[in-house]
Coordinates of C-alpha atoms and ligand atoms in Angstrom, one line a residue:
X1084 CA 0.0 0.0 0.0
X1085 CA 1.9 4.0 -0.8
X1086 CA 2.1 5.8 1.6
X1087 CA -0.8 8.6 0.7
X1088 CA 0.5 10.9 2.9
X1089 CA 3.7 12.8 1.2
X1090 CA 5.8 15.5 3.2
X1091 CA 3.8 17.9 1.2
X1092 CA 0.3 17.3 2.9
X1093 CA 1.7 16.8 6.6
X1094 CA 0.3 19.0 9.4
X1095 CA 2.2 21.7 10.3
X1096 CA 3.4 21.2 14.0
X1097 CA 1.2 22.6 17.1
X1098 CA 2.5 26.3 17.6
X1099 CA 3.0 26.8 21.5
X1100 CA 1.5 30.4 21.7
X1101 CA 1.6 31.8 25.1
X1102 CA -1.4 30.1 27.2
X1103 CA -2.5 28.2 24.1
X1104 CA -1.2 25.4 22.0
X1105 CA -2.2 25.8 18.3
X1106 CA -3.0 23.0 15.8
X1107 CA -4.0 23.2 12.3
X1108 CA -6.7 20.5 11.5
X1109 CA -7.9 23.8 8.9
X1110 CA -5.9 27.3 9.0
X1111 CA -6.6 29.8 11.5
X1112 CA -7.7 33.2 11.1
X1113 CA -5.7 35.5 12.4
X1114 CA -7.4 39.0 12.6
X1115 CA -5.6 42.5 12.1
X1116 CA -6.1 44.9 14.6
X1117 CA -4.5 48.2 13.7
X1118 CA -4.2 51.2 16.5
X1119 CA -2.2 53.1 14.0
X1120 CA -3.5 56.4 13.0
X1121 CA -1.9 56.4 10.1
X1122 CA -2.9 52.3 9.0
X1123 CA -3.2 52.3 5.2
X1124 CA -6.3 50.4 5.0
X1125 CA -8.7 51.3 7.7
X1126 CA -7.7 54.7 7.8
X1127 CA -7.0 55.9 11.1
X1128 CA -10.6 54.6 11.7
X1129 CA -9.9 52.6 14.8
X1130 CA -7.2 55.3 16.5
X1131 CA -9.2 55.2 19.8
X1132 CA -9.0 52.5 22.3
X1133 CA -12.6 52.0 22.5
X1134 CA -12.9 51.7 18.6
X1135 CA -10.1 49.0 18.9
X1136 CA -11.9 47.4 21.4
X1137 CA -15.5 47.0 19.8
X1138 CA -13.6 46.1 16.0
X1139 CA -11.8 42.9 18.3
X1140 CA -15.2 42.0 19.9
X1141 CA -16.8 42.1 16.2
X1142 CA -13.8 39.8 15.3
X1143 CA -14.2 37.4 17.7
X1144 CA -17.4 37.7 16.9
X1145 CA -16.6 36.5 13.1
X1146 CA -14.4 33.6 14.3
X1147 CA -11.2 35.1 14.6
X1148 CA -9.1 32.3 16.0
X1149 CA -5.6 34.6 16.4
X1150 CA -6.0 38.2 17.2
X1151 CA -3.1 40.7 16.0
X1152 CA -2.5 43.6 17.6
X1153 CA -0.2 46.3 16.1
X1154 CA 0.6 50.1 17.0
X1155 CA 2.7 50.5 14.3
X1156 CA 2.0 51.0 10.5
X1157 CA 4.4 49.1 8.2
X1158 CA 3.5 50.2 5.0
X1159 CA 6.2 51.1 2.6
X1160 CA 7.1 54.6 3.0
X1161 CA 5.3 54.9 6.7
X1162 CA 7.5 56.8 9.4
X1163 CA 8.5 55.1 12.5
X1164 CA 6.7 55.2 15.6
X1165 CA 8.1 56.1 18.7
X1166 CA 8.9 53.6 21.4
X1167 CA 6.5 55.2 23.8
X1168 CA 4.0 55.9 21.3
X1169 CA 3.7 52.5 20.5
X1170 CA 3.4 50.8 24.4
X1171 CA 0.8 53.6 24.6
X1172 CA -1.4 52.4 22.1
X1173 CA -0.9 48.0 22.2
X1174 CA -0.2 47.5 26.2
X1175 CA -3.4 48.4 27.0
X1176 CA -5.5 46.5 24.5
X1177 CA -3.6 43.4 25.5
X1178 CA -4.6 44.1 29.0
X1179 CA -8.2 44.5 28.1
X1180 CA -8.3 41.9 25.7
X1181 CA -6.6 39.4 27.5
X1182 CA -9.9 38.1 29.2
X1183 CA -11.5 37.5 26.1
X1184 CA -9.4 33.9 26.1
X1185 CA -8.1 34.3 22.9
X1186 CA -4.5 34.2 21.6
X1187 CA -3.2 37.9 21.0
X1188 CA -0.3 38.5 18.9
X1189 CA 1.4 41.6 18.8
X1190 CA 3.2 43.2 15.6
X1191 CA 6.6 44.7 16.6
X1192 CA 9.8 44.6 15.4
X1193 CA 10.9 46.8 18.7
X1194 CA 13.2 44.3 21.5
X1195 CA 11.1 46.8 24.3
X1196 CA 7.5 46.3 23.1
X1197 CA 7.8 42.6 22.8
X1198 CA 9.5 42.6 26.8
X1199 CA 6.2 44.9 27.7
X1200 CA 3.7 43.1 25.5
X1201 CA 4.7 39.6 27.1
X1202 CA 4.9 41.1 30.5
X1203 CA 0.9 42.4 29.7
X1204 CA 0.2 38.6 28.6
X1205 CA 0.6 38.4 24.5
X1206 CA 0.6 35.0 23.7
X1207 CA 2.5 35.4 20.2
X1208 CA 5.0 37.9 18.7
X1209 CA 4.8 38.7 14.7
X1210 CA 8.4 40.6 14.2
X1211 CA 8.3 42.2 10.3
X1212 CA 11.8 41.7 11.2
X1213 CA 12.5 38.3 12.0
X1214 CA 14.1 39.3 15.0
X1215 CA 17.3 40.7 13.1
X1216 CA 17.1 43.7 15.4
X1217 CA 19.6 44.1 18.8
X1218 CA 17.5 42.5 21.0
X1219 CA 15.0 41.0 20.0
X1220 CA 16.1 37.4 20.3
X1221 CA 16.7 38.0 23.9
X1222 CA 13.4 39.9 24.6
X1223 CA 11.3 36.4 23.5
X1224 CA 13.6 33.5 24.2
X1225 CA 12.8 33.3 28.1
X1226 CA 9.2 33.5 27.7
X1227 CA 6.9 31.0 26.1
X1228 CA 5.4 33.0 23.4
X1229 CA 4.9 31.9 20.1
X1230 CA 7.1 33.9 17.7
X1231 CA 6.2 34.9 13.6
X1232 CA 9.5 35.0 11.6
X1233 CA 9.0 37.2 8.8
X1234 CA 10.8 37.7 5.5
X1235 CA 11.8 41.3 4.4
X1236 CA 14.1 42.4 2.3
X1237 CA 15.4 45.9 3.1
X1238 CA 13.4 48.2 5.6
X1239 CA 10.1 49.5 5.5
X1240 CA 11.0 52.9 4.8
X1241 CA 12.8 51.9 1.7
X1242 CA 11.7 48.2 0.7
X1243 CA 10.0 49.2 -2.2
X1244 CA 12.5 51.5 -3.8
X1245 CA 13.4 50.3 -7.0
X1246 CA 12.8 46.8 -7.7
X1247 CA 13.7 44.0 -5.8
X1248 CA 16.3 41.9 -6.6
X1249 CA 16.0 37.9 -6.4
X1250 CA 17.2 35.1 -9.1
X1251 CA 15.3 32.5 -7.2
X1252 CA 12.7 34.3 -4.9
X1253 CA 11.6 31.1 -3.0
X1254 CA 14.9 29.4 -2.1
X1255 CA 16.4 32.5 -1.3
X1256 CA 13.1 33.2 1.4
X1257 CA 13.4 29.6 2.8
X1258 CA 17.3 30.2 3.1
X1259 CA 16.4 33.3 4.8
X1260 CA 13.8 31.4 7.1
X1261 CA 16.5 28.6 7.2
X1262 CA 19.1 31.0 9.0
X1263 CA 16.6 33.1 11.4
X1264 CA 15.1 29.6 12.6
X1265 CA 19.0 28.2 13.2
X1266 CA 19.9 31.3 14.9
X1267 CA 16.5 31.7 17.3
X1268 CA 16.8 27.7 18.1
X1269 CA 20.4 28.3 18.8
X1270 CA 19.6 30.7 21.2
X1271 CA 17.2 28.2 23.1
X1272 CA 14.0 29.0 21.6
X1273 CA 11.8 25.7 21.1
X1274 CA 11.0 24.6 17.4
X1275 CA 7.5 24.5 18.7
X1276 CA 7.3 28.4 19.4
X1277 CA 8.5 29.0 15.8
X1278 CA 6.3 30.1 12.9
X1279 CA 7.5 31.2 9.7
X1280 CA 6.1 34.2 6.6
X1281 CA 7.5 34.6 3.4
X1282 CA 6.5 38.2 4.1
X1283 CA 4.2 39.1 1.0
X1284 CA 4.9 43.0 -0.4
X1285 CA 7.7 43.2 1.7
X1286 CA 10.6 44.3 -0.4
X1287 CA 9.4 41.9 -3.5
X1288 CA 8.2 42.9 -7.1
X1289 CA 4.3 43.1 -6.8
X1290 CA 3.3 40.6 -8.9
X1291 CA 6.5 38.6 -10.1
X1292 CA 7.6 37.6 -6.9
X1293 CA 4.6 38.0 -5.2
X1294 CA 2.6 35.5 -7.0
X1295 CA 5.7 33.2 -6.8
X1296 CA 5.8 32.6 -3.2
X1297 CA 2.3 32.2 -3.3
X1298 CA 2.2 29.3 -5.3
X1299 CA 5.4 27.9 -3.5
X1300 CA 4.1 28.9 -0.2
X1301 CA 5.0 25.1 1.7
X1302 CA 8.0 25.6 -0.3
X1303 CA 9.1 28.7 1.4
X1304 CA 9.0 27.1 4.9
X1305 CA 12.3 26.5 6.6
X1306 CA 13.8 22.7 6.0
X1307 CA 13.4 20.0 8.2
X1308 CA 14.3 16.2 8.2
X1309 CA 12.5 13.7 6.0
X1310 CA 8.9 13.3 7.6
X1311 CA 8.9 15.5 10.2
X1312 CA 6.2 18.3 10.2
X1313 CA 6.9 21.5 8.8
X1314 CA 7.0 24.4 10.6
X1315 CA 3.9 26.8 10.4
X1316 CA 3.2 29.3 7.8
X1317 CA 1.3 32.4 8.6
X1318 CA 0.4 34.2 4.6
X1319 CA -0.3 37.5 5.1
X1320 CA -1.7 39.2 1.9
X1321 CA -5.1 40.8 2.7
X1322 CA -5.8 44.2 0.9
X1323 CA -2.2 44.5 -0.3
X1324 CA -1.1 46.0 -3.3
X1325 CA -0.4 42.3 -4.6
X1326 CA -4.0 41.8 -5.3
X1327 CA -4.5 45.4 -5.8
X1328 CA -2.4 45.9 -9.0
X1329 CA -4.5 42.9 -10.6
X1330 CA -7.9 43.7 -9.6
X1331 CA -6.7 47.6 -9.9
X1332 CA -9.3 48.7 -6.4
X1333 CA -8.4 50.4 -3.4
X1334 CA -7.9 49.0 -0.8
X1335 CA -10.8 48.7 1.2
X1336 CA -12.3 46.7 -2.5
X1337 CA -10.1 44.5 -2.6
X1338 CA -12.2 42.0 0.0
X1339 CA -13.1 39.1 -3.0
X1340 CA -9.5 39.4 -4.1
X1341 CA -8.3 38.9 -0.3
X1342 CA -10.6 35.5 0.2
X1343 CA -9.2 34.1 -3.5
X1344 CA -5.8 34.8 -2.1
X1345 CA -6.8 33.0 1.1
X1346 CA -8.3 29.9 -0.4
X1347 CA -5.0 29.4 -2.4
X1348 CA -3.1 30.0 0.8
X1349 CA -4.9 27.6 2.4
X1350 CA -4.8 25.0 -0.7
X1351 CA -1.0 25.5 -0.1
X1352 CA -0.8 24.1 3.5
X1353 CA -0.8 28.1 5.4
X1354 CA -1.5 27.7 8.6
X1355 CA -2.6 30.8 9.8
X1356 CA -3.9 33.2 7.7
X1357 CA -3.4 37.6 8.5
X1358 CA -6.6 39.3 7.3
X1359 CA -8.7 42.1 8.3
X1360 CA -11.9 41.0 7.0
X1361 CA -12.5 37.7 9.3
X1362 CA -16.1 37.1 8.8
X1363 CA -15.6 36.6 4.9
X1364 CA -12.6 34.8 5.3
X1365 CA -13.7 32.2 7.8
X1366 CA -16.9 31.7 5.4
X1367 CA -14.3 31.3 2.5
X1368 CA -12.0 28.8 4.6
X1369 CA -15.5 26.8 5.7
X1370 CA -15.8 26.1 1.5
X1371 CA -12.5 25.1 1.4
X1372 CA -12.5 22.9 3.9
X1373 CA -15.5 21.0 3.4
X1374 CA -13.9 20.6 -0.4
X1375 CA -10.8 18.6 1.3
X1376 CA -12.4 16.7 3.4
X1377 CA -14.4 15.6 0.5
X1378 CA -11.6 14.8 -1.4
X1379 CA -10.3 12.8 1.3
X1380 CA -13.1 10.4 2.2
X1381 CA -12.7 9.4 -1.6
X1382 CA -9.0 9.3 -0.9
X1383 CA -10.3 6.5 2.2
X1384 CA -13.0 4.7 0.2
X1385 CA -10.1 4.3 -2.4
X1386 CA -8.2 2.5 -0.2
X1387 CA -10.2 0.1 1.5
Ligands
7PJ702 C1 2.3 41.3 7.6 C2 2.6 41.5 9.0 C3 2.5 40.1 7.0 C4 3.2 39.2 9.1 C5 2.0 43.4 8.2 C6 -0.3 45.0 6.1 C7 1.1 45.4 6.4 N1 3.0 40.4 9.7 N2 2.3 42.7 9.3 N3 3.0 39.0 7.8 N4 2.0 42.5 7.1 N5 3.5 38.2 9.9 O1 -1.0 44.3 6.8 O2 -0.7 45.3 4.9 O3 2.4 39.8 5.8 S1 1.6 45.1 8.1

């Protein structure tokens, strides 16, 4: 009898997240809340703590399985936030939010917030960065947080200057991955805090490479030995300009291309998937589901 279950098609291994331990049976939804002012797709809409508040209830609400909390905009081009600034505007929601029993991630890439954000109880770190910058490695590895290792070439402010320069864009993210992985578990952080990101629109050409590390996605993720599980993969591509320069809609449009990004996301082994609009996306990932399971009580009825 083959073996009908290839590296390919393994679960990713259980995240440990904090107070949580995350499987991935289906992907999880990870919902973006933004208290920047200056976020490029809401707006500055949910600036106020209360605002943040009631748009995290409504996600729960929707099924979010991941919350994401960030307090700093990473858009190409935005200007940094202060320090300061930034613990003013995420300690607090993780405080308030922490009852709600969900997992809360917070999106930094600064060594202090992640000390302050795990002191107030996040679960999960998302570092744009992959924890390249002084620090950061020590502020997580004592704690049991899970960590998001993102891949960016260049910096924010200038990522997207010129274009982006890769012969093979998904061997040279998983060697990226490959490295930041070797260096946190060499530090002593467990393989099962780990998740990986090819890091969609950051520092790549919009659609070339883009659409490449899409289709590669599992590919992207860093190596490990024959049969083991792979590690995680978070996709984060809702409302970017990746979907935008096909579809050509702003960004608040771009909702039906977001879910068709999702589904091939999730038809590509992601794990957890970043998005801002959770109640369409969980409905989306519900279709996709039932179509695999489907497929794989033929798969059983084949075999016996
Ligand atoms: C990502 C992120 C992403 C992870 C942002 C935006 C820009 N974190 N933070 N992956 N993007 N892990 O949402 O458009 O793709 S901020």
């Amino acid at each position: 009898m083959p073996n009908l279950i290839s590296q390919g098609n393994l679960l990713p291994e259980p995240l440990q997240c904090g107070r949580f331990t995350l499987t991935f049976e289906r992907p999880l939804v990870m919902g973006i809340l933004n208290i920047t002012p200056d976020s490029f797709s809401d707006g500055g809409r949910y600036a106020e703590f209360g605002d943040a508040l009631r748009r995290a209830e409504q996600m729960l609400l929707d099924g979010a399985d991941i919350l994401d909390i960030g307090g700093e905009s990473t858009r190409p081009g935005a200007p940094p936030v202060p320090v300061d600034e930034e613990l003013a505007r995420v300690i607090p929601l993780i405080e308030q939010l922490r009852e709600a029993n969900v997992p809360l991630s917070v999106d930094t890439y600064k060594p202090e917030v992640m000390r302050q954000a795990i002191a107030a109880g996040a679960d999960m770190v998302n570092d744009i960065w992959g924890f390249r910058m002084p620090g950061a490695i020590d502020a997580v590895r004592s704690s049991n947080c899970g960590l998001c290792v993102m891949h960016m070439h260049g910096e924010p402010q200038t990522m997207q200057v010129g274009t982006p320069d890769y012969t093979d864009v998904v061997g040279e993210v998983r060697a990226f991955l490959d490295a930041r992985v070797a260096e946190l578990e060499a530090a002593g952080v467990a393989r099962a805090r780990i998740s990986v990101d090819p890091g969609f629109g950051f520092g790549k050409a919009v659609i070339e490479h883009n659409y490449a590390l899409l289709a590669h996605l599992a590919e992207t993720a860093p190596h490990v030995p024959q049969g083991a599980a792979p590690y995680p993969v978070l996709a984060g591509m809702s409302r970017k300009s990746m979907l935008g320069a096909l579809v050509n809609r702003p960004a608040p449009e771009r909702v039906a291309a977001s879910l068709a990004a999702a589904v091939c996301a999730a038809e590509r082994g992601a794990a957890i998937i970043r998005v801002h609009d959770v109640a369409q996306t969980v409905d989306a990932l519900k279709i996709w589901a039932a179509v695999r399971d489907a497929g794989r009580g033929e798969a059983a009825s084949a075999q016996n």
